């Protein structure tokens, strides 16, 4: 009626609710919550009213971009990369799904170099189980993580079916069904862990799964601090790394271990093979005979190859 047209620009503030609704419907709550945190970090930096059509890679990796802004706030590169991964997913949604921008927003992740896997050695495990400053109940929970290699939240989002802990694909990190075989002892501990989780439900917690494993994590941190372990950042995930190292050497089957641990790519599992044999033998004395046998087999193969080469050379001389 005024003879004019008005174009409403899509801003970060206007598109975020739609995106989070989409993520809450398709991903785990923890993932959607991390998406929200990442977008809030971006909004705090460039403004909630920033038109999404004006965002480009310089806002992320430029000299005055988000990466350097977060570094100035004290964030480590590993934490910043978590934010960047979630923002990359958000930008892909804007372009591919919602069709709200004409060109994709691309940027580089921070090169962190090779990451270390922090694991518990056998002596460290024994020290944790002997530590008197932590209730035996939590030590049983530690033992469950050590023996199964599950992720911290999986005992609480999975279901016990027969001898198996089953985690549906819509809840697992890799979006594939997780099947973890349990002994009778481990089944008993799992029921105790889920009962521990249910106690948070009874107290009205809105996130009982997270509350349960966060409490276990705090008890582990207490033990690690009390035992004064040096040079390692040992967490619940360290039990998973301990499991991976053991299983790689015990089974000799990298593909089987990848399946057991729910890795999408076997290259993730192969990282457990990068440790020096002497280091593993020192930290896992129970694995020493297995590793020494593997070394003997390898030496025999090498000697056999050299012997065949010598025989081939002698045959060549005779023929000449």
PDB file of N, CA and C in Angstrom, residues 76-162:
ATOM      1  N   UNK A  76      41.896 -23.089  24.916  1.00  0.00           N
ATOM      2  CA  UNK A  76      42.923 -23.894  24.253  1.00  0.00           C
ATOM      3  C   UNK A  76      42.482 -24.215  22.830  1.00  0.00           C
ATOM      4  N   UNK A  77      43.447 -24.510  21.965  1.00  0.00           N
ATOM      5  CA  UNK A  77      43.119 -24.809  20.566  1.00  0.00           C
ATOM      6  C   UNK A  77      42.191 -26.012  20.436  1.00  0.00           C
ATOM      7  N   UNK A  78      42.357 -26.993  21.320  1.00  0.00           N
ATOM      8  CA  UNK A  78      41.492 -28.175  21.250  1.00  0.00           C
ATOM      9  C   UNK A  78      40.039 -27.792  21.519  1.00  0.00           C
ATOM     10  N   UNK A  79      39.811 -26.899  22.489  1.00  0.00           N
ATOM     11  CA  UNK A  79      38.457 -26.445  22.786  1.00  0.00           C
ATOM     12  C   UNK A  79      37.896 -25.577  21.679  1.00  0.00           C
ATOM     13  N   UNK A  80      38.752 -24.740  21.082  1.00  0.00           N
ATOM     14  CA  UNK A  80      38.306 -23.891  19.972  1.00  0.00           C
ATOM     15  C   UNK A  80      37.900 -24.754  18.779  1.00  0.00           C
ATOM     16  N   UNK A  81      38.642 -25.825  18.535  1.00  0.00           N
ATOM     17  CA  UNK A  81      38.303 -26.710  17.414  1.00  0.00           C
ATOM     18  C   UNK A  81      36.942 -27.368  17.609  1.00  0.00           C
ATOM     19  N   UNK A  82      36.574 -27.648  18.852  1.00  0.00           N
ATOM     20  CA  UNK A  82      35.236 -28.196  19.113  1.00  0.00           C
ATOM     21  C   UNK A  82      34.182 -27.182  18.670  1.00  0.00           C
ATOM     22  N   UNK A  83      34.391 -25.923  19.043  1.00  0.00           N
ATOM     23  CA  UNK A  83      33.475 -24.854  18.609  1.00  0.00           C
ATOM     24  C   UNK A  83      33.436 -24.764  17.098  1.00  0.00           C
ATOM     25  N   UNK A  84      34.585 -24.826  16.444  1.00  0.00           N
ATOM     26  CA  UNK A  84      34.650 -24.698  14.982  1.00  0.00           C
ATOM     27  C   UNK A  84      33.920 -25.841  14.285  1.00  0.00           C
ATOM     28  N   UNK A  85      34.031 -27.042  14.833  1.00  0.00           N
ATOM     29  CA  UNK A  85      33.330 -28.178  14.222  1.00  0.00           C
ATOM     30  C   UNK A  85      31.824 -27.973  14.259  1.00  0.00           C
ATOM     31  N   UNK A  86      31.328 -27.453  15.365  1.00  0.00           N
ATOM     32  CA  UNK A  86      29.887 -27.225  15.482  1.00  0.00           C
ATOM     33  C   UNK A  86      29.442 -26.056  14.608  1.00  0.00           C
ATOM     34  N   UNK A  87      30.279 -25.040  14.477  1.00  0.00           N
ATOM     35  CA  UNK A  87      29.940 -23.920  13.586  1.00  0.00           C
ATOM     36  C   UNK A  87      29.953 -24.365  12.132  1.00  0.00           C
ATOM     37  N   UNK A  88      30.878 -25.240  11.786  1.00  0.00           N
ATOM     38  CA  UNK A  88      30.924 -25.752  10.414  1.00  0.00           C
ATOM     39  C   UNK A  88      29.622 -26.484  10.079  1.00  0.00           C
ATOM     40  N   UNK A  89      29.117 -27.269  11.031  1.00  0.00           N
ATOM     41  CA  UNK A  89      27.846 -27.961  10.822  1.00  0.00           C
ATOM     42  C   UNK A  89      26.694 -26.960  10.671  1.00  0.00           C
ATOM     43  N   UNK A  90      26.725 -25.916  11.487  1.00  0.00           N
ATOM     44  CA  UNK A  90      25.707 -24.854  11.424  1.00  0.00           C
ATOM     45  C   UNK A  90      25.729 -24.161  10.061  1.00  0.00           C
ATOM     46  N   UNK A  91      26.905 -23.798   9.589  1.00  0.00           N
ATOM     47  CA  UNK A  91      27.020 -23.113   8.296  1.00  0.00           C
ATOM     48  C   UNK A  91      26.583 -24.020   7.147  1.00  0.00           C
ATOM     49  N   UNK A  92      26.913 -25.313   7.251  1.00  0.00           N
ATOM     50  CA  UNK A  92      26.472 -26.268   6.218  1.00  0.00           C
ATOM     51  C   UNK A  92      24.946 -26.354   6.181  1.00  0.00           C
ATOM     52  N   UNK A  93      24.322 -26.301   7.357  1.00  0.00           N
ATOM     53  CA  UNK A  93      22.858 -26.317   7.427  1.00  0.00           C
ATOM     54  C   UNK A  93      22.274 -25.069   6.773  1.00  0.00           C
ATOM     55  N   UNK A  94      22.860 -23.916   7.022  1.00  0.00           N
ATOM     56  CA  UNK A  94      22.385 -22.664   6.415  1.00  0.00           C
ATOM     57  C   UNK A  94      22.406 -22.748   4.899  1.00  0.00           C
ATOM     58  N   UNK A  95      23.438 -23.402   4.353  1.00  0.00           N
ATOM     59  CA  UNK A  95      23.597 -23.465   2.900  1.00  0.00           C
ATOM     60  C   UNK A  95      22.856 -24.642   2.272  1.00  0.00           C
ATOM     61  N   UNK A  96      23.029 -25.835   2.821  1.00  0.00           N
ATOM     62  CA  UNK A  96      22.489 -27.035   2.184  1.00  0.00           C
ATOM     63  C   UNK A  96      21.037 -27.332   2.534  1.00  0.00           C
ATOM     64  N   UNK A  97      20.687 -27.150   3.807  1.00  0.00           N
ATOM     65  CA  UNK A  97      19.350 -27.526   4.270  1.00  0.00           C
ATOM     66  C   UNK A  97      18.365 -26.368   4.212  1.00  0.00           C
ATOM     67  N   UNK A  98      18.699 -25.289   4.905  1.00  0.00           N
ATOM     68  CA  UNK A  98      17.766 -24.168   5.021  1.00  0.00           C
ATOM     69  C   UNK A  98      17.772 -23.266   3.797  1.00  0.00           C
ATOM     70  N   UNK A  99      18.840 -23.350   2.990  1.00  0.00           N
ATOM     71  CA  UNK A  99      18.954 -22.521   1.773  1.00  0.00           C
ATOM     72  C   UNK A  99      18.848 -21.029   2.096  1.00  0.00           C
ATOM     73  N   UNK A 100      19.488 -20.611   3.179  1.00  0.00           N
ATOM     74  CA  UNK A 100      19.399 -19.213   3.611  1.00  0.00           C
ATOM     75  C   UNK A 100      20.603 -18.375   3.182  1.00  0.00           C
ATOM     76  N   UNK A 101      21.657 -19.027   2.686  1.00  0.00           N
ATOM     77  CA  UNK A 101      22.800 -18.293   2.151  1.00  0.00           C
ATOM     78  C   UNK A 101      23.128 -18.842   0.765  1.00  0.00           C
ATOM     79  N   UNK A 102      23.708 -17.983  -0.061  1.00  0.00           N
ATOM     80  CA  UNK A 102      23.948 -18.349  -1.467  1.00  0.00           C
ATOM     81  C   UNK A 102      25.247 -19.114  -1.665  1.00  0.00           C
ATOM     82  N   UNK A 103      26.202 -18.935  -0.757  1.00  0.00           N
ATOM     83  CA  UNK A 103      27.483 -19.614  -0.876  1.00  0.00           C
ATOM     84  C   UNK A 103      27.862 -20.239   0.466  1.00  0.00           C
ATOM     85  N   UNK A 104      28.525 -21.380   0.449  1.00  0.00           N
ATOM     86  CA  UNK A 104      28.934 -21.991   1.724  1.00  0.00           C
ATOM     87  C   UNK A 104      30.004 -21.150   2.411  1.00  0.00           C
ATOM     88  N   UNK A 105      30.026 -21.193   3.725  1.00  0.00           N
ATOM     89  CA  UNK A 105      31.033 -20.482   4.511  1.00  0.00           C
ATOM     90  C   UNK A 105      32.097 -21.494   4.912  1.00  0.00           C
ATOM     91  N   UNK A 106      33.271 -21.388   4.318  1.00  0.00           N
ATOM     92  CA  UNK A 106      34.330 -22.366   4.570  1.00  0.00           C
ATOM     93  C   UNK A 106      35.485 -21.723   5.327  1.00  0.00           C
ATOM     94  N   UNK A 107      36.074 -22.502   6.222  1.00  0.00           N
ATOM     95  CA  UNK A 107      37.229 -22.029   6.978  1.00  0.00           C
ATOM     96  C   UNK A 107      38.047 -23.233   7.407  1.00  0.00           C
ATOM     97  N   UNK A 108      39.299 -22.980   7.776  1.00  0.00           N
ATOM     98  CA  UNK A 108      40.201 -24.057   8.190  1.00  0.00           C
ATOM     99  C   UNK A 108      40.145 -24.260   9.694  1.00  0.00           C
ATOM    100  N   UNK A 109      40.270 -25.517  10.104  1.00  0.00           N
ATOM    101  CA  UNK A 109      40.396 -25.839  11.516  1.00  0.00           C
ATOM    102  C   UNK A 109      41.819 -25.533  11.966  1.00  0.00           C
ATOM    103  N   UNK A 110      42.019 -25.445  13.270  1.00  0.00           N
ATOM    104  CA  UNK A 110      43.356 -25.243  13.820  1.00  0.00           C
ATOM    105  C   UNK A 110      44.119 -26.559  13.760  1.00  0.00           C
ATOM    106  N   UNK A 111      45.339 -26.513  13.269  1.00  0.00           N
ATOM    107  CA  UNK A 111      46.168 -27.717  13.229  1.00  0.00           C
ATOM    108  C   UNK A 111      46.770 -27.937  14.611  1.00  0.00           C
ATOM    109  N   UNK A 112      46.247 -28.904  15.328  1.00  0.00           N
ATOM    110  CA  UNK A 112      46.707 -29.173  16.692  1.00  0.00           C
ATOM    111  C   UNK A 112      47.880 -30.135  16.742  1.00  0.00           C
ATOM    112  N   UNK A 113      48.224 -30.723  15.588  1.00  0.00           N
ATOM    113  CA  UNK A 113      49.252 -31.758  15.605  1.00  0.00           C
ATOM    114  C   UNK A 113      48.671 -33.062  16.123  1.00  0.00           C
ATOM    115  N   UNK A 114      49.510 -34.043  16.300  1.00  0.00           N
ATOM    116  CA  UNK A 114      49.057 -35.355  16.759  1.00  0.00           C
ATOM    117  C   UNK A 114      48.691 -35.296  18.231  1.00  0.00           C
ATOM    118  N   UNK A 115      47.532 -35.847  18.559  1.00  0.00           N
ATOM    119  CA  UNK A 115      47.071 -35.837  19.940  1.00  0.00           C
ATOM    120  C   UNK A 115      47.583 -37.071  20.692  1.00  0.00           C
ATOM    121  N   UNK A 116      47.896 -36.858  21.952  1.00  0.00           N
ATOM    122  CA  UNK A 116      48.325 -37.963  22.794  1.00  0.00           C
ATOM    123  C   UNK A 116      47.120 -38.680  23.385  1.00  0.00           C
ATOM    124  N   UNK A 117      47.229 -40.000  23.486  1.00  0.00           N
ATOM    125  CA  UNK A 117      46.217 -40.782  24.176  1.00  0.00           C
ATOM    126  C   UNK A 117      46.726 -41.010  25.603  1.00  0.00           C
ATOM    127  N   UNK A 118      46.031 -40.459  26.577  1.00  0.00           N
ATOM    128  CA  UNK A 118      46.431 -40.654  27.967  1.00  0.00           C
ATOM    129  C   UNK A 118      45.722 -41.880  28.527  1.00  0.00           C
ATOM    130  N   UNK A 119      46.492 -42.869  28.910  1.00  0.00           N
ATOM    131  CA  UNK A 119      45.934 -44.127  29.403  1.00  0.00           C
ATOM    132  C   UNK A 119      46.462 -44.431  30.800  1.00  0.00           C
ATOM    133  N   UNK A 120      45.776 -45.350  31.480  1.00  0.00           N
ATOM    134  CA  UNK A 120      46.235 -45.838  32.775  1.00  0.00           C
ATOM    135  C   UNK A 120      47.161 -47.026  32.556  1.00  0.00           C
ATOM    136  N   UNK A 121      48.331 -46.989  33.158  1.00  0.00           N
ATOM    137  CA  UNK A 121      49.177 -48.180  33.171  1.00  0.00           C
ATOM    138  C   UNK A 121      48.608 -49.151  34.205  1.00  0.00           C
ATOM    139  N   UNK A 122      49.113 -50.382  34.194  1.00  0.00           N
ATOM    140  CA  UNK A 122      48.606 -51.377  35.138  1.00  0.00           C
ATOM    141  C   UNK A 122      48.915 -50.984  36.581  1.00  0.00           C
ATOM    142  N   UNK A 123      50.063 -50.389  36.815  1.00  0.00           N
ATOM    143  CA  UNK A 123      50.410 -49.974  38.182  1.00  0.00           C
ATOM    144  C   UNK A 123      49.525 -48.811  38.631  1.00  0.00           C
ATOM    145  N   UNK A 124      49.182 -47.918  37.706  1.00  0.00           N
ATOM    146  CA  UNK A 124      48.304 -46.792  38.041  1.00  0.00           C
ATOM    147  C   UNK A 124      46.889 -47.278  38.340  1.00  0.00           C
ATOM    148  N   UNK A 125      46.445 -48.250  37.577  1.00  0.00           N
ATOM    149  CA  UNK A 125      45.120 -48.827  37.836  1.00  0.00           C
ATOM    150  C   UNK A 125      45.065 -49.438  39.230  1.00  0.00           C
ATOM    151  N   UNK A 126      46.100 -50.192  39.569  1.00  0.00           N
ATOM    152  CA  UNK A 126      46.120 -50.832  40.881  1.00  0.00           C
ATOM    153  C   UNK A 126      46.128 -49.791  41.991  1.00  0.00           C
ATOM    154  N   UNK A 127      46.856 -48.696  41.770  1.00  0.00           N
ATOM    155  CA  UNK A 127      46.909 -47.623  42.770  1.00  0.00           C
ATOM    156  C   UNK A 127      45.538 -46.983  42.963  1.00  0.00           C
ATOM    157  N   UNK A 128      44.798 -46.808  41.851  1.00  0.00           N
ATOM    158  CA  UNK A 128      43.449 -46.228  41.938  1.00  0.00           C
ATOM    159  C   UNK A 128      42.530 -47.143  42.735  1.00  0.00           C
ATOM    160  N   UNK A 129      42.601 -48.444  42.460  1.00  0.00           N
ATOM    161  CA  UNK A 129      41.725 -49.388  43.151  1.00  0.00           C
ATOM    162  C   UNK A 129      42.107 -49.556  44.626  1.00  0.00           C
ATOM    163  N   UNK A 130      43.360 -49.270  44.970  1.00  0.00           N
ATOM    164  CA  UNK A 130      43.804 -49.365  46.363  1.00  0.00           C
ATOM    165  C   UNK A 130      43.597 -48.056  47.117  1.00  0.00           C
ATOM    166  N   UNK A 131      43.287 -46.978  46.413  1.00  0.00           N
ATOM    167  CA  UNK A 131      43.193 -45.656  47.031  1.00  0.00           C
ATOM    168  C   UNK A 131      42.014 -45.613  48.009  1.00  0.00           C
ATOM    169  N   UNK A 132      42.283 -45.199  49.229  1.00  0.00           N
ATOM    170  CA  UNK A 132      41.265 -45.238  50.277  1.00  0.00           C
ATOM    171  C   UNK A 132      40.372 -43.996  50.314  1.00  0.00           C
ATOM    172  N   UNK A 133      40.710 -42.993  49.512  1.00  0.00           N
ATOM    173  CA  UNK A 133      39.946 -41.747  49.547  1.00  0.00           C
ATOM    174  C   UNK A 133      38.692 -41.749  48.705  1.00  0.00           C
ATOM    175  N   UNK A 134      38.400 -42.869  48.032  1.00  0.00           N
ATOM    176  CA  UNK A 134      37.222 -42.970  47.169  1.00  0.00           C
ATOM    177  C   UNK A 134      36.415 -44.201  47.563  1.00  0.00           C
ATOM    178  N   UNK A 135      35.103 -44.056  47.612  1.00  0.00           N
ATOM    179  CA  UNK A 135      34.189 -45.143  47.966  1.00  0.00           C
ATOM    180  C   UNK A 135      34.325 -46.312  46.999  1.00  0.00           C
ATOM    181  N   UNK A 136      34.194 -47.536  47.520  1.00  0.00           N
ATOM    182  CA  UNK A 136      34.327 -48.740  46.693  1.00  0.00           C
ATOM    183  C   UNK A 136      33.302 -48.770  45.554  1.00  0.00           C
ATOM    184  N   UNK A 137      32.159 -48.157  45.757  1.00  0.00           N
ATOM    185  CA  UNK A 137      31.136 -48.114  44.704  1.00  0.00           C
ATOM    186  C   UNK A 137      31.702 -47.462  43.451  1.00  0.00           C
ATOM    187  N   UNK A 138      32.405 -46.356  43.613  1.00  0.00           N
ATOM    188  CA  UNK A 138      32.969 -45.663  42.461  1.00  0.00           C
ATOM    189  C   UNK A 138      34.120 -46.457  41.846  1.00  0.00           C
ATOM    190  N   UNK A 139      34.835 -47.196  42.668  1.00  0.00           N
ATOM    191  CA  UNK A 139      35.903 -48.046  42.129  1.00  0.00           C
ATOM    192  C   UNK A 139      35.321 -49.140  41.234  1.00  0.00           C
ATOM    193  N   UNK A 140      34.135 -49.642  41.612  1.00  0.00           N
ATOM    194  CA  UNK A 140      33.471 -50.633  40.755  1.00  0.00           C
ATOM    195  C   UNK A 140      33.074 -49.987  39.433  1.00  0.00           C
ATOM    196  N   UNK A 141      32.635 -48.736  39.471  1.00  0.00           N
ATOM    197  CA  UNK A 141      32.277 -48.022  38.245  1.00  0.00           C
ATOM    198  C   UNK A 141      33.526 -47.823  37.369  1.00  0.00           C
ATOM    199  N   UNK A 142      34.657 -47.481  38.021  1.00  0.00           N
ATOM    200  CA  UNK A 142      35.914 -47.354  37.266  1.00  0.00           C
ATOM    201  C   UNK A 142      36.242 -48.676  36.564  1.00  0.00           C
ATOM    202  N   UNK A 143      36.067 -49.753  37.308  1.00  0.00           N
ATOM    203  CA  UNK A 143      36.378 -51.085  36.764  1.00  0.00           C
ATOM    204  C   UNK A 143      35.518 -51.390  35.547  1.00  0.00           C
ATOM    205  N   UNK A 144      34.265 -50.989  35.565  1.00  0.00           N
ATOM    206  CA  UNK A 144      33.375 -51.207  34.427  1.00  0.00           C
ATOM    207  C   UNK A 144      33.918 -50.490  33.194  1.00  0.00           C
ATOM    208  N   UNK A 145      34.320 -49.246  33.361  1.00  0.00           N
ATOM    209  CA  UNK A 145      34.870 -48.495  32.232  1.00  0.00           C
ATOM    210  C   UNK A 145      36.154 -49.134  31.715  1.00  0.00           C
ATOM    211  N   UNK A 146      36.989 -49.598  32.639  1.00  0.00           N
ATOM    212  CA  UNK A 146      38.258 -50.217  32.232  1.00  0.00           C
ATOM    213  C   UNK A 146      38.035 -51.494  31.426  1.00  0.00           C
ATOM    214  N   UNK A 147      37.092 -52.312  31.863  1.00  0.00           N
ATOM    215  CA  UNK A 147      36.888 -53.621  31.258  1.00  0.00           C
ATOM    216  C   UNK A 147      36.069 -53.584  29.967  1.00  0.00           C
ATOM    217  N   UNK A 148      35.313 -52.515  29.754  1.00  0.00           N
ATOM    218  CA  UNK A 148      34.431 -52.456  28.578  1.00  0.00           C
ATOM    219  C   UNK A 148      34.879 -51.447  27.527  1.00  0.00           C
ATOM    220  N   UNK A 149      35.633 -50.425  27.938  1.00  0.00           N
ATOM    221  CA  UNK A 149      36.049 -49.405  26.983  1.00  0.00           C
ATOM    222  C   UNK A 149      34.921 -48.520  26.496  1.00  0.00           C
ATOM    223  N   UNK A 150      33.792 -48.483  27.231  1.00  0.00           N
ATOM    224  CA  UNK A 150      32.651 -47.678  26.786  1.00  0.00           C
ATOM    225  C   UNK A 150      32.937 -46.190  26.991  1.00  0.00           C
ATOM    226  N   UNK A 151      32.201 -45.367  26.257  1.00  0.00           N
ATOM    227  CA  UNK A 151      32.262 -43.925  26.483  1.00  0.00           C
ATOM    228  C   UNK A 151      31.567 -43.590  27.796  1.00  0.00           C
ATOM    229  N   UNK A 152      31.885 -42.442  28.344  1.00  0.00           N
ATOM    230  CA  UNK A 152      31.443 -42.104  29.700  1.00  0.00           C
ATOM    231  C   UNK A 152      29.936 -42.192  29.884  1.00  0.00           C
ATOM    232  N   UNK A 153      29.167 -41.793  28.869  1.00  0.00           N
ATOM    233  CA  UNK A 153      27.715 -41.720  29.031  1.00  0.00           C
ATOM    234  C   UNK A 153      27.009 -43.017  28.638  1.00  0.00           C
ATOM    235  N   UNK A 154      27.675 -43.927  27.958  1.00  0.00           N
ATOM    236  CA  UNK A 154      27.007 -45.099  27.390  1.00  0.00           C
ATOM    237  C   UNK A 154      26.366 -46.029  28.425  1.00  0.00           C
ATOM    238  N   UNK A 155      26.927 -46.212  29.613  1.00  0.00           N
ATOM    239  CA  UNK A 155      26.220 -47.071  30.588  1.00  0.00           C
ATOM    240  C   UNK A 155      24.856 -46.521  30.981  1.00  0.00           C
ATOM    241  N   UNK A 156      24.649 -45.224  30.786  1.00  0.00           N
ATOM    242  CA  UNK A 156      23.414 -44.581  31.234  1.00  0.00           C
ATOM    243  C   UNK A 156      22.402 -44.371  30.115  1.00  0.00           C
ATOM    244  N   UNK A 157      22.851 -44.411  28.871  1.00  0.00           N
ATOM    245  CA  UNK A 157      21.909 -44.250  27.750  1.00  0.00           C
ATOM    246  C   UNK A 157      21.625 -45.588  27.076  1.00  0.00           C
ATOM    247  N   UNK A 158      22.360 -46.638  27.500  1.00  0.00           N
ATOM    248  CA  UNK A 158      22.148 -47.952  26.915  1.00  0.00           C
ATOM    249  C   UNK A 158      21.169 -48.788  27.723  1.00  0.00           C
ATOM    250  N   UNK A 159      20.857 -49.978  27.184  1.00  0.00           N
ATOM    251  CA  UNK A 159      19.896 -50.892  27.822  1.00  0.00           C
ATOM    252  C   UNK A 159      20.513 -52.285  27.896  1.00  0.00           C
ATOM    253  N   UNK A 160      20.339 -52.944  29.034  1.00  0.00           N
ATOM    254  CA  UNK A 160      20.853 -54.291  29.205  1.00  0.00           C
ATOM    255  C   UNK A 160      19.886 -55.296  28.591  1.00  0.00           C
ATOM    256  N   UNK A 161      20.354 -56.012  27.575  1.00  0.00           N
ATOM    257  CA  UNK A 161      19.568 -57.048  26.912  1.00  0.00           C
ATOM    258  C   UNK A 161      20.374 -58.340  26.930  1.00  0.00           C
ATOM    259  N   UNK A 162      19.982 -59.253  27.815  1.00  0.00           N
ATOM    260  CA  UNK A 162      20.735 -60.493  27.961  1.00  0.00           C
ATOM    261  C   UNK A 162      22.118 -60.202  28.499  1.00  0.00           C
TER     262      UNK A 162
END
